[in-house]
Short mmCIF file of C-alpha atoms in Angstrom, two decimals:
data_model
loop_
_atom_site.label_atom_id
_atom_site.label_comp_id
_atom_site.label_asym_id
_atom_site.label_seq_id
_atom_site.Cartn_x
_atom_site.Cartn_y
_atom_site.Cartn_z
CA MET Q 1 -10.56 113.47 105.16
CA ARG Q 2 -10.18 110.48 107.37
CA ASP Q 3 -7.66 110.85 110.17
CA MET Q 4 -4.31 109.51 111.59
CA SER Q 5 -6.31 106.36 113.71
CA ASP Q 6 -7.79 105.71 110.38
CA ASP Q 7 -4.35 104.89 108.78
CA GLU Q 8 -2.75 103.68 111.65
CA SER Q 9 -5.70 100.71 111.61
CA THR Q 10 -5.29 100.44 108.25
CA GLY Q 11 -1.61 99.76 108.40
CA ASP Q 12 -1.91 97.44 110.84
CA THR Q 13 -3.77 95.56 107.78
CA VAL Q 14 -0.91 95.75 105.70
CA SER Q 15 0.65 93.35 107.79
CA ALA Q 16 -1.64 91.40 108.43
CA LEU Q 17 -3.70 91.15 105.01
CA GLY Q 18 -3.42 92.90 102.02
CA ARG Q 19 -5.98 93.27 99.64
CA LEU Q 20 -5.93 93.42 95.69
CA THR Q 21 -6.54 97.04 94.58
CA PRO Q 22 -6.86 98.13 91.32
CA VAL Q 23 -3.64 98.91 90.48
CA ILE Q 24 -2.50 95.56 91.18
CA VAL Q 25 -5.08 93.67 89.08
CA LEU Q 26 -4.23 96.20 85.74
CA ALA Q 27 -0.73 96.24 86.23
CA THR Q 28 -1.34 92.72 86.62
CA LEU Q 29 -3.30 91.70 83.43
CA ILE Q 30 -1.46 94.59 81.39
CA ALA Q 31 2.23 92.83 82.48
CA ALA Q 32 1.38 89.41 81.51
CA PHE Q 33 -0.59 89.78 78.16
CA GLY Q 34 1.80 91.90 77.09
CA SER Q 35 4.60 89.70 77.59
CA SER Q 36 3.87 86.30 79.29
CA PHE Q 37 0.45 85.92 76.67
CA GLN Q 38 3.64 86.09 73.45
CA TYR Q 39 5.24 83.53 75.02
CA GLY Q 40 2.40 80.57 74.63
CA TYR Q 41 1.38 82.15 71.20
CA ASN Q 42 4.85 81.72 69.91
CA VAL Q 43 5.50 78.94 70.98
CA ALA Q 44 2.29 77.53 69.32
CA ALA Q 45 1.66 79.72 66.04
CA ILE Q 46 4.23 78.21 64.12
CA ASN Q 47 2.72 74.58 64.82
CA SER Q 48 -0.07 74.93 62.44
CA PRO Q 49 0.97 76.46 59.32
CA SER Q 50 4.24 74.36 59.15
CA GLU Q 51 3.34 72.74 55.87
CA PHE Q 52 2.78 75.89 54.19
CA MET Q 53 6.05 77.33 55.30
CA LYS Q 54 7.76 74.76 54.54
CA ASP Q 55 6.78 75.21 51.39
CA PHE Q 56 7.27 79.01 50.84
CA TYR Q 57 10.87 77.76 51.93
CA ASN Q 58 11.29 75.85 49.31
CA TYR Q 59 9.75 78.26 46.56
CA THR Q 60 11.32 80.94 47.82
CA TYR Q 61 15.12 78.96 47.44
CA TYR Q 62 13.86 77.77 43.97
CA ASP Q 63 13.05 81.83 42.95
CA ARG Q 64 16.93 81.97 43.85
CA VAL Q 65 18.98 79.11 42.46
CA GLY Q 66 16.46 77.79 40.02
CA GLU Q 67 16.37 74.34 42.28
CA TYR Q 68 13.93 73.03 44.92
CA MET Q 69 15.50 71.89 48.55
CA ASN Q 70 16.49 68.58 49.08
CA GLU Q 71 14.35 66.58 51.83
CA PHE Q 72 17.42 66.76 54.23
CA TYR Q 73 17.96 70.40 53.74
CA LEU Q 74 14.30 71.54 54.07
CA THR Q 75 13.87 69.61 57.11
CA LEU Q 76 17.77 71.26 58.54
CA LEU Q 77 16.25 74.66 58.01
CA TRP Q 78 12.71 74.30 59.53
CA SER Q 79 13.90 72.29 62.57
CA VAL Q 80 16.89 75.22 63.31
CA THR Q 81 13.58 77.34 62.16
CA VAL Q 82 11.44 75.90 65.55
CA SER Q 83 14.63 75.08 67.10
CA MET Q 84 16.16 79.40 67.63
CA PHE Q 85 13.07 79.94 69.70
CA PRO Q 86 14.00 77.59 73.00
CA PHE Q 87 18.05 79.31 72.10
CA GLY Q 88 16.48 82.70 71.81
CA GLY Q 89 14.83 82.44 75.08
CA PHE Q 90 18.20 81.22 76.77
CA LEU Q 91 20.00 84.05 75.93
CA GLY Q 92 17.24 86.45 77.26
CA SER Q 93 17.36 84.70 80.21
CA LEU Q 94 21.68 85.17 80.24
CA MET Q 95 20.15 89.42 79.57
CA VAL Q 96 17.90 89.39 82.96
CA GLY Q 97 19.60 90.02 86.18
CA PRO Q 98 21.58 93.20 84.04
CA LEU Q 99 18.81 94.52 82.63
CA VAL Q 100 16.45 93.89 85.86
CA ASN Q 101 19.11 95.81 88.34
CA ASN Q 102 19.64 99.01 85.78
CA LEU Q 103 16.06 99.55 84.19
CA GLY Q 104 14.05 97.54 86.82
CA ARG Q 105 11.54 95.63 86.16
CA LYS Q 106 8.89 97.38 84.85
CA GLY Q 107 11.92 99.49 82.42
CA THR Q 108 12.69 95.76 80.92
CA LEU Q 109 8.99 94.57 80.39
CA LEU Q 110 8.58 98.10 78.75
CA PHE Q 111 11.81 97.57 76.71
CA ASN Q 112 11.56 93.26 75.94
CA ASN Q 113 8.90 94.97 73.84
CA ILE Q 114 11.63 95.74 71.40
CA PHE Q 115 12.25 91.75 71.34
CA SER Q 116 7.94 91.62 69.87
CA ILE Q 117 7.47 93.65 67.57
CA VAL Q 118 11.12 93.60 66.01
CA PRO Q 119 9.82 89.95 65.27
CA ALA Q 120 6.23 90.63 64.66
CA LEU Q 121 7.16 92.68 61.34
CA LEU Q 122 9.86 90.40 60.47
CA MET Q 123 7.79 87.03 59.89
CA GLY Q 124 4.51 89.77 58.63
CA PHE Q 125 6.86 90.73 55.68
CA SER Q 126 8.54 87.46 55.67
CA GLU Q 127 6.99 86.31 52.47
CA LEU Q 128 6.20 89.72 50.21
CA ALA Q 129 10.29 90.68 50.77
CA LYS Q 130 10.93 86.74 49.75
CA SER Q 131 13.21 85.85 52.27
CA PHE Q 132 13.24 83.02 55.46
CA GLU Q 133 16.46 84.26 57.00
CA MET Q 134 13.90 87.07 58.16
CA ILE Q 135 11.47 84.30 60.20
CA ILE Q 136 14.47 82.74 61.45
CA VAL Q 137 16.46 85.57 62.71
CA ALA Q 138 12.64 86.80 64.39
CA ARG Q 139 12.39 83.83 65.41
CA VAL Q 140 15.81 84.07 68.17
CA LEU Q 141 14.65 87.32 68.95
CA VAL Q 142 11.24 86.54 70.02
CA GLY Q 143 13.13 83.54 71.89
CA ILE Q 144 14.47 86.55 73.59
CA CYS Q 145 11.52 87.94 74.17
CA ALA Q 146 9.62 84.49 75.88
CA GLY Q 147 13.27 84.34 77.86
CA LEU Q 148 12.24 88.04 79.59
CA SER Q 149 8.66 87.91 80.38
CA SER Q 150 9.08 83.89 81.41
CA ASN Q 151 11.49 85.50 84.39
CA VAL Q 152 11.22 89.40 84.74
CA VAL Q 153 6.90 89.37 85.24
CA PRO Q 154 7.31 86.26 88.10
CA MET Q 155 9.53 88.62 89.54
CA TYR Q 156 7.65 91.77 88.95
CA LEU Q 157 4.23 90.67 90.35
CA GLY Q 158 6.24 88.60 93.31
CA GLU Q 159 7.66 92.00 93.87
CA LEU Q 160 4.30 94.02 93.87
CA ALA Q 161 1.75 91.57 95.57
CA PRO Q 162 1.28 91.12 99.04
CA LYS Q 163 2.17 88.14 101.13
CA ASN Q 164 -1.31 86.59 100.80
CA TRP Q 165 -2.25 86.97 97.36
CA ARG Q 166 1.95 86.38 95.85
CA GLY Q 167 0.46 82.84 95.09
CA ALA Q 168 -2.79 84.03 92.84
CA LEU Q 169 -1.04 86.83 91.30
CA GLY Q 170 2.08 84.58 90.59
CA VAL Q 171 0.48 82.16 88.79
CA VAL Q 172 -1.58 84.88 86.23
CA PRO Q 173 2.09 84.52 84.16
CA GLN Q 174 1.60 80.89 83.49
CA LEU Q 175 -2.59 81.35 82.68
CA PHE Q 176 -1.15 84.29 79.88
CA ILE Q 177 0.67 81.62 79.00
CA THR Q 178 -1.71 79.14 78.61
CA ILE Q 179 -3.90 81.62 76.77
CA GLY Q 180 -1.89 82.45 74.55
CA ILE Q 181 -1.46 78.77 73.68
CA LEU Q 182 -5.25 78.60 72.52
CA VAL Q 183 -5.62 81.87 70.69
CA ALA Q 184 -2.52 80.15 68.83
CA GLN Q 185 -3.80 77.15 68.13
CA ILE Q 186 -7.88 78.85 67.18
CA PHE Q 187 -5.89 81.75 64.65
CA GLY Q 188 -4.13 78.28 63.78
CA LEU Q 189 -7.30 76.84 62.43
CA ARG Q 190 -7.21 76.11 58.26
CA SER Q 191 -9.97 77.80 57.93
CA LEU Q 192 -8.66 80.99 59.89
CA LEU Q 193 -5.36 81.89 59.38
CA ALA Q 194 -3.53 78.61 59.00
CA ASN Q 195 -3.41 78.27 54.81
CA GLU Q 196 -1.27 79.99 52.58
CA GLU Q 197 -2.69 83.38 52.66
CA GLY Q 198 -2.59 83.52 56.33
CA TRP Q 199 0.01 82.24 57.97
CA PRO Q 200 2.49 85.92 57.80
CA ILE Q 201 -0.54 87.10 59.44
CA LEU Q 202 -0.78 83.98 62.33
CA LEU Q 203 3.10 85.43 62.64
CA GLY Q 204 2.74 88.94 63.10
CA LEU Q 205 -0.26 88.86 65.29
CA THR Q 206 2.39 88.57 67.99
CA GLY Q 207 3.17 92.54 68.07
CA ILE Q 208 -0.14 93.46 69.08
CA PRO Q 209 0.20 92.47 72.62
CA ALA Q 210 3.28 94.29 73.12
CA VAL Q 211 2.40 97.73 71.30
CA LEU Q 212 -0.69 97.83 74.18
CA GLN Q 213 1.75 96.67 76.53
CA LEU Q 214 3.78 99.52 75.82
CA LEU Q 215 0.82 102.12 76.00
CA PHE Q 216 -0.53 101.15 78.97
CA LEU Q 217 2.48 99.50 81.30
CA PRO Q 218 3.96 103.09 82.18
CA PHE Q 219 1.02 104.39 83.90
CA PHE Q 220 1.49 102.15 86.84
CA PRO Q 221 4.57 101.60 89.59
CA GLU Q 222 7.60 100.01 89.25
CA SER Q 223 8.37 97.50 92.06
CA PRO Q 224 8.39 99.12 95.55
CA ARG Q 225 11.51 96.59 96.37
CA TYR Q 226 13.28 97.89 93.39
CA LEU Q 227 12.64 101.64 94.30
CA LEU Q 228 13.96 100.91 97.76
CA ILE Q 229 16.66 98.46 97.99
CA GLN Q 230 18.17 98.97 94.42
CA LYS Q 231 17.50 102.78 93.75
CA LYS Q 232 17.58 104.33 96.95
CA ASP Q 233 14.12 105.75 96.73
CA GLU Q 234 12.28 106.15 99.69
CA ALA Q 235 9.87 108.34 98.19
CA ALA Q 236 9.34 106.23 95.75
CA ALA Q 237 8.94 103.30 97.21
CA LYS Q 238 6.19 104.61 99.21
CA SER Q 239 4.30 106.16 96.52
CA ALA Q 240 4.09 103.04 94.79
CA LEU Q 241 2.94 101.19 97.58
CA ARG Q 242 0.37 103.45 98.72
CA ARG Q 243 -0.82 102.92 94.65
CA LEU Q 244 -0.85 99.85 95.27
CA ARG Q 245 -1.90 98.71 98.01
CA GLY Q 246 -4.70 101.73 98.71
CA TRP Q 247 -3.99 103.37 101.57
CA HIS Q 248 -1.33 106.21 103.32
CA ASP Q 249 0.17 103.87 106.15
CA VAL Q 250 3.37 101.99 104.39
CA ASP Q 251 5.04 102.28 107.45
CA ALA Q 252 5.12 98.58 107.89
CA GLU Q 253 5.83 97.22 104.71
CA ILE Q 254 8.33 100.52 104.15
CA GLU Q 255 10.14 98.63 107.33
CA GLU Q 256 9.57 94.72 106.46
CA ILE Q 257 11.74 96.00 103.07
CA LEU Q 258 14.58 97.72 104.99
CA GLU Q 259 14.81 94.43 107.43
CA GLU Q 260 16.32 92.61 104.45
CA ASP Q 261 18.22 94.93 103.01
CA ARG Q 262 20.16 95.50 105.88
CA ALA Q 263 20.38 92.12 106.25
CA GLU Q 264 22.19 91.88 102.97
CA LYS Q 265 23.82 95.14 102.43
CA ALA Q 266 27.61 92.51 104.07
CA VAL Q 267 26.91 90.35 101.31
CA GLY Q 268 26.25 92.88 98.48
CA PHE Q 269 25.74 92.50 94.75
CA ILE Q 270 25.45 88.68 94.37
CA SER Q 271 26.37 87.51 90.61
CA VAL Q 272 25.77 83.76 89.02
CA LEU Q 273 29.23 82.71 90.17
CA LYS Q 274 28.73 83.76 93.95
CA LEU Q 275 25.01 82.55 93.86
CA PHE Q 276 26.62 79.18 93.22
CA LYS Q 277 29.32 79.65 96.06
CA MET Q 278 27.29 80.69 98.91
CA ARG Q 279 26.10 77.85 101.66
CA SER Q 280 23.61 80.11 102.37
CA LEU Q 281 21.73 79.68 99.25
CA ARG Q 282 22.50 76.40 98.65
CA TRP Q 283 19.17 74.52 98.96
CA GLN Q 284 17.42 77.28 97.08
CA VAL Q 285 19.27 76.77 94.43
CA ILE Q 286 19.59 72.85 94.08
CA SER Q 287 15.22 73.58 94.83
CA ILE Q 288 14.71 75.96 91.23
CA ILE Q 289 17.35 73.88 89.08
CA VAL Q 290 15.25 70.70 89.90
CA LEU Q 291 12.00 72.18 89.84
CA MET Q 292 12.43 73.68 86.27
CA ALA Q 293 14.38 71.10 85.16
CA GLY Q 294 11.17 68.30 86.60
CA GLN Q 295 9.44 70.70 84.49
CA GLN Q 296 10.70 70.81 81.25
CA LEU Q 297 11.58 67.00 81.26
CA SER Q 298 8.86 65.76 82.97
CA GLY Q 299 7.51 65.50 78.97
CA VAL Q 300 5.47 67.76 79.04
CA ASN Q 301 6.31 68.78 75.41
CA ALA Q 302 6.43 65.06 74.07
CA ILE Q 303 2.49 64.70 75.69
CA TYR Q 304 1.52 67.61 73.11
CA TYR Q 305 3.73 66.26 69.94
CA TYR Q 306 2.34 62.92 70.51
CA ALA Q 307 -1.28 64.06 70.77
CA ASP Q 308 -2.19 64.45 67.27
CA GLN Q 309 -1.08 60.58 66.93
CA ILE Q 310 -3.16 59.81 69.63
CA TYR Q 311 -6.40 61.21 68.38
CA LEU Q 312 -5.82 59.55 65.33
CA SER Q 313 -5.39 56.32 66.60
CA ALA Q 314 -8.71 56.66 68.96
CA GLY Q 315 -10.70 56.98 65.80
CA VAL Q 316 -10.41 61.08 65.19
CA ASN Q 317 -10.89 62.55 61.25
CA GLU Q 318 -7.43 63.93 60.53
CA ASP Q 319 -9.40 67.02 60.02
CA ASP Q 320 -10.66 67.51 62.93
CA VAL Q 321 -7.70 66.68 64.86
CA GLN Q 322 -7.15 70.41 65.00
CA TYR Q 323 -10.48 71.30 67.01
CA VAL Q 324 -9.49 68.40 69.66
CA THR Q 325 -5.82 69.81 69.80
CA ALA Q 326 -7.98 73.36 70.51
CA GLY Q 327 -10.05 72.01 73.40
CA THR Q 328 -7.26 70.24 74.82
CA GLY Q 329 -5.21 73.80 75.04
CA ALA Q 330 -9.06 74.88 76.62
CA VAL Q 331 -8.67 72.13 78.98
CA ASN Q 332 -5.40 73.97 79.94
CA VAL Q 333 -6.60 77.67 80.75
CA LEU Q 334 -9.26 75.93 82.67
CA ILE Q 335 -7.02 74.27 85.15
CA THR Q 336 -4.57 77.36 85.23
CA VAL Q 337 -7.49 79.49 86.16
CA CYS Q 338 -8.78 76.63 88.90
CA ALA Q 339 -4.93 77.25 90.18
CA ILE Q 340 -5.19 80.80 90.70
CA PHE Q 341 -8.40 79.79 93.19
CA VAL Q 342 -6.26 77.17 95.31
CA VAL Q 343 -3.01 77.82 95.29
CA GLU Q 344 -3.50 80.17 98.37
CA LEU Q 345 -5.98 77.71 100.13
CA MET Q 346 -4.23 74.17 99.23
CA GLY Q 347 -0.72 75.99 98.96
CA ARG Q 348 2.33 75.52 96.69
CA ARG Q 349 4.12 72.14 98.17
CA PHE Q 350 0.80 70.83 97.59
CA LEU Q 351 -0.07 71.66 94.14
CA LEU Q 352 3.81 70.28 93.01
CA LEU Q 353 3.58 67.28 94.76
CA LEU Q 354 -0.47 66.53 93.47
CA GLY Q 355 1.12 67.76 90.16
CA PHE Q 356 4.10 65.56 89.50
CA SER Q 357 2.28 62.72 90.57
CA VAL Q 358 -1.00 63.43 88.17
CA CYS Q 359 1.80 63.21 85.74
CA PHE Q 360 3.52 60.40 86.94
CA THR Q 361 0.94 58.05 86.60
CA ALA Q 362 -0.08 59.39 83.14
CA CYS Q 363 2.58 58.17 81.66
CA CYS Q 364 2.95 55.54 83.63
CA VAL Q 365 -0.58 54.13 81.85
CA LEU Q 366 0.08 56.13 78.62
CA THR Q 367 3.08 53.86 78.15
CA GLY Q 368 0.64 50.16 78.76
CA ALA Q 369 -2.26 52.11 76.62
CA LEU Q 370 0.00 52.70 73.93
CA ALA Q 371 2.28 49.38 74.14
CA LEU Q 372 -1.64 47.94 74.37
CA GLN Q 373 -3.66 49.89 71.49
CA ASP Q 374 -3.29 47.57 68.32
CA VAL Q 375 -4.38 44.89 70.56
CA ILE Q 376 -7.52 45.65 72.77
CA SER Q 377 -10.06 48.22 70.74
CA TRP Q 378 -10.66 50.68 73.91
CA MET Q 379 -7.26 51.47 74.54
CA PRO Q 380 -6.71 54.27 72.35
CA TYR Q 381 -9.93 55.69 74.39
CA VAL Q 382 -7.14 55.56 77.01
CA SER Q 383 -4.54 57.50 75.98
CA ILE Q 384 -6.85 60.14 75.55
CA ALA Q 385 -7.78 60.21 79.09
CA CYS Q 386 -3.94 60.17 79.78
CA VAL Q 387 -3.22 62.84 77.30
CA ILE Q 388 -6.08 65.38 79.25
CA SER Q 389 -4.92 64.28 82.66
CA TYR Q 390 -1.68 64.45 82.31
CA VAL Q 391 -1.83 68.43 80.43
CA ILE Q 392 -4.42 68.71 83.97
CA GLY Q 393 -1.90 67.99 85.90
CA HIS Q 394 0.82 69.84 84.55
CA ALA Q 395 -1.14 72.81 84.40
CA LEU Q 396 -2.33 72.61 88.38
CA GLY Q 397 1.41 72.96 89.52
CA PRO Q 398 4.90 71.58 87.37
CA SER Q 399 3.74 74.64 85.04
CA PRO Q 400 2.69 77.70 87.27
CA ILE Q 401 4.92 76.99 90.36
CA PRO Q 402 8.12 76.88 89.54
CA ALA Q 403 8.95 80.36 88.85
CA LEU Q 404 6.84 81.30 91.72
CA LEU Q 405 8.93 79.95 93.89
CA VAL Q 406 12.19 81.91 92.63
CA THR Q 407 10.23 85.40 93.49
CA GLU Q 408 9.94 83.70 97.41
CA ILE Q 409 12.91 81.57 98.20
CA PHE Q 410 15.75 84.38 97.26
CA LEU Q 411 15.38 87.28 98.29
CA GLN Q 412 16.05 91.16 96.76
CA SER Q 413 19.92 90.85 96.00
CA SER Q 414 20.26 87.07 94.54
CA ARG Q 415 16.37 87.16 93.30
CA PRO Q 416 17.81 88.35 89.59
CA ALA Q 417 20.83 85.65 89.16
CA ALA Q 418 18.60 83.28 90.45
CA TYR Q 419 15.99 84.13 87.98
CA MET Q 420 19.07 83.85 85.51
CA VAL Q 421 19.80 80.45 86.42
CA ALA Q 422 16.52 79.26 86.99
CA GLY Q 423 15.60 80.54 83.05
CA THR Q 424 18.58 78.73 81.70
CA VAL Q 425 18.13 75.25 83.16
CA HIS Q 426 14.39 76.12 81.67
CA TRP Q 427 15.57 76.69 78.28
CA LEU Q 428 18.24 74.69 77.91
CA SER Q 429 16.12 71.29 78.97
CA ASN Q 430 13.16 72.59 77.07
CA PHE Q 431 15.35 72.76 73.11
CA THR Q 432 17.29 69.27 75.17
CA VAL Q 433 13.86 68.23 74.55
CA GLY Q 434 12.86 69.23 71.26
CA LEU Q 435 16.40 68.28 69.94
CA VAL Q 436 16.67 64.11 71.30
CA PHE Q 437 12.43 64.03 71.75
CA PRO Q 438 12.13 62.42 68.19
CA PHE Q 439 15.59 60.46 68.73
CA ILE Q 440 14.12 58.30 71.78
CA GLN Q 441 10.81 58.04 70.22
CA VAL Q 442 11.99 56.48 67.30
CA GLY Q 443 14.32 54.21 69.39
CA LEU Q 444 11.76 53.21 72.17
CA GLY Q 445 8.20 54.51 70.35
CA ALA Q 446 5.42 53.54 73.24
CA TYR Q 447 8.06 52.82 76.32
CA SER Q 448 9.68 56.86 75.91
CA PHE Q 449 6.99 57.89 78.55
CA VAL Q 450 9.15 55.62 80.95
CA ILE Q 451 11.50 57.72 80.90
CA PHE Q 452 9.75 60.89 81.92
CA ALA Q 453 7.75 58.74 84.05
CA VAL Q 454 10.65 58.27 85.73
CA ILE Q 455 11.73 62.27 85.97
CA CYS Q 456 8.58 63.03 87.66
CA LEU Q 457 8.52 60.46 90.39
CA LEU Q 458 12.29 61.57 91.10
CA THR Q 459 10.86 65.23 91.11
CA THR Q 460 8.00 64.53 93.59
CA VAL Q 461 10.43 62.88 96.30
CA TYR Q 462 12.52 65.80 95.80
CA ILE Q 463 9.84 68.36 96.17
CA PHE Q 464 8.25 65.70 99.36
CA LEU Q 465 11.61 65.96 100.64
CA ILE Q 466 12.94 69.57 100.64
CA ILE Q 467 10.80 72.10 99.27
CA PRO Q 468 9.05 74.01 102.07
CA GLU Q 469 5.23 76.10 102.26
CA THR Q 470 5.89 78.82 101.31
CA LYS Q 471 2.11 80.57 101.35
CA SER Q 472 1.29 83.16 103.54
CA LYS Q 473 4.91 84.18 104.41
CA THR Q 474 6.57 87.23 104.16
CA PHE Q 475 10.14 87.00 101.92
CA ILE Q 476 12.49 86.89 105.11
CA GLU Q 477 9.98 84.53 106.71
CA ILE Q 478 10.79 82.00 104.16
CA ASN Q 479 14.26 82.87 104.31
CA ARG Q 480 14.27 81.95 107.85
CA ILE Q 481 13.13 78.58 106.64
CA PHE Q 482 16.34 77.94 104.87
CA ILE Q 483 18.57 79.33 107.14
CA LYS Q 484 17.79 76.13 109.25
CA MET Q 485 18.05 73.91 106.12
CA ASN Q 486 21.16 75.49 104.44
CA LYS Q 487 22.91 75.23 108.59
CA VAL Q 488 24.10 78.74 108.80
CA PRO Q 489 23.65 81.04 111.66
CA GLY Q 490 21.90 83.95 109.36
CA VAL Q 491 20.36 84.77 106.40
CA HIS Q 492 24.05 84.80 105.23
CA PRO Q 493 26.83 83.49 107.05
CA GLU Q 494 28.59 87.49 106.91
CA LYS Q 495 25.96 88.25 108.73
CA GLU Q 496 23.58 87.60 111.84
CA GLU Q 497 20.87 90.35 111.84
CA LEU Q 498 18.30 87.99 111.49
CA LYS Q 499 18.87 85.80 113.84
CA GLU Q 500 15.68 87.67 115.99
CA PHE Q 501 13.28 90.29 114.71
CA PRO Q 502 11.46 92.24 116.82
CA PRO Q 503 7.59 90.91 116.65
CA SER Q 504 6.27 93.87 114.31
CA THR Q 505 8.11 93.21 111.56
CA ALA Q 506 7.82 89.39 112.42
CA ARG Q 507 3.96 89.36 112.55
CA GLN Q 508 1.58 87.40 110.45
#
């Protein structure tokens, strides 16, 4: 049995350097696999079997009314099917605040599995029931699941992690999104499940991660910050922290959380409306709107949309394009793994600047390459290089970092509302690109990517001028940076308690 001096020395360590314990690692993997994986899987799963699903829509309609759909109605119905996913994501984002405040972070993730298991059953049995309406309803529900998970998983992991591991764990959800996309692309090969018999199974598989999360996540701790600040249960918060950190003395970290709580008591609950009104949160709110909009409007979905056409123009056999697309997905996974290892070394700001700069350059060169590919024989290969470069750039910074920053730049009381704003911007931007890009592509052709290049450039300039580095800083220390930017006397204008901290609380 250790003596108290060992506990005290270990307690000193927690304020300087946390460690990854098996509890944190397993909680991260279960939360990300059960939730984030499904987001990525459902983004990609519907692409490969689209022709077979359209045939199913048509045959079902014929069985009901005795004639096939006209082309316009079939296209409209398919467009609705695809767009219901981001619409559901938008609805899920609006649910984040009420759910995480009432059910907790872990509780919300467990509740969210309803929006995965039910649609998995609907999609899996849709052909048997001869109902394409079941698929459309299911797409809304899995969208809600994605909208909740894309916000709650980074929040949960950010609040579990020691400050020196917060960046790495914050990238893990994006890694599982990319793994979900890759798995859907592999299962979506025509030789596997993207065929007339297999597509209902392909869509229904999304329920498996949810079942596994329901079985295992209850054994892991709730967010200590939620337990202490929202639930006012110090004993439960200490117990959770002890399991997460792997040592007994967690008083220093409890005190840091209490300092944050005391600083925010004057303000109380922060709604989305109040979030926009508070001068003390002005630059934080502007920053998450810019980063989330930049992430989606920078052309990442358009790149994937154009990829097949680029590969075909480079001479890739039509039957082999599916394998090249899966290879691009594998590159996305690999670079996201790299981001996990370098985010604490290079920092969030650097990866954002690097990522958006690479995307800007790739869009510019791709515009020229697409315009000249019919004139210069080797230009299609430049186009392929641009696609891969863009994917690498986006996976390094624009994809994983914005959600991580939402956790870091907001304190406990404003974090749920901030995630609601971030999620709303994310999904509305996603929906807008999906809706508008086909028209832009028809109107501008190869020059579509000039628009995305401009957005990447403007976002890069904003990050360079405004976004501070947050690596290895406590939430309070990050908040101090924004105090100066917002030109307010304390964390909130009504409260000046955090002008100075006792050295023991603020130390690295």
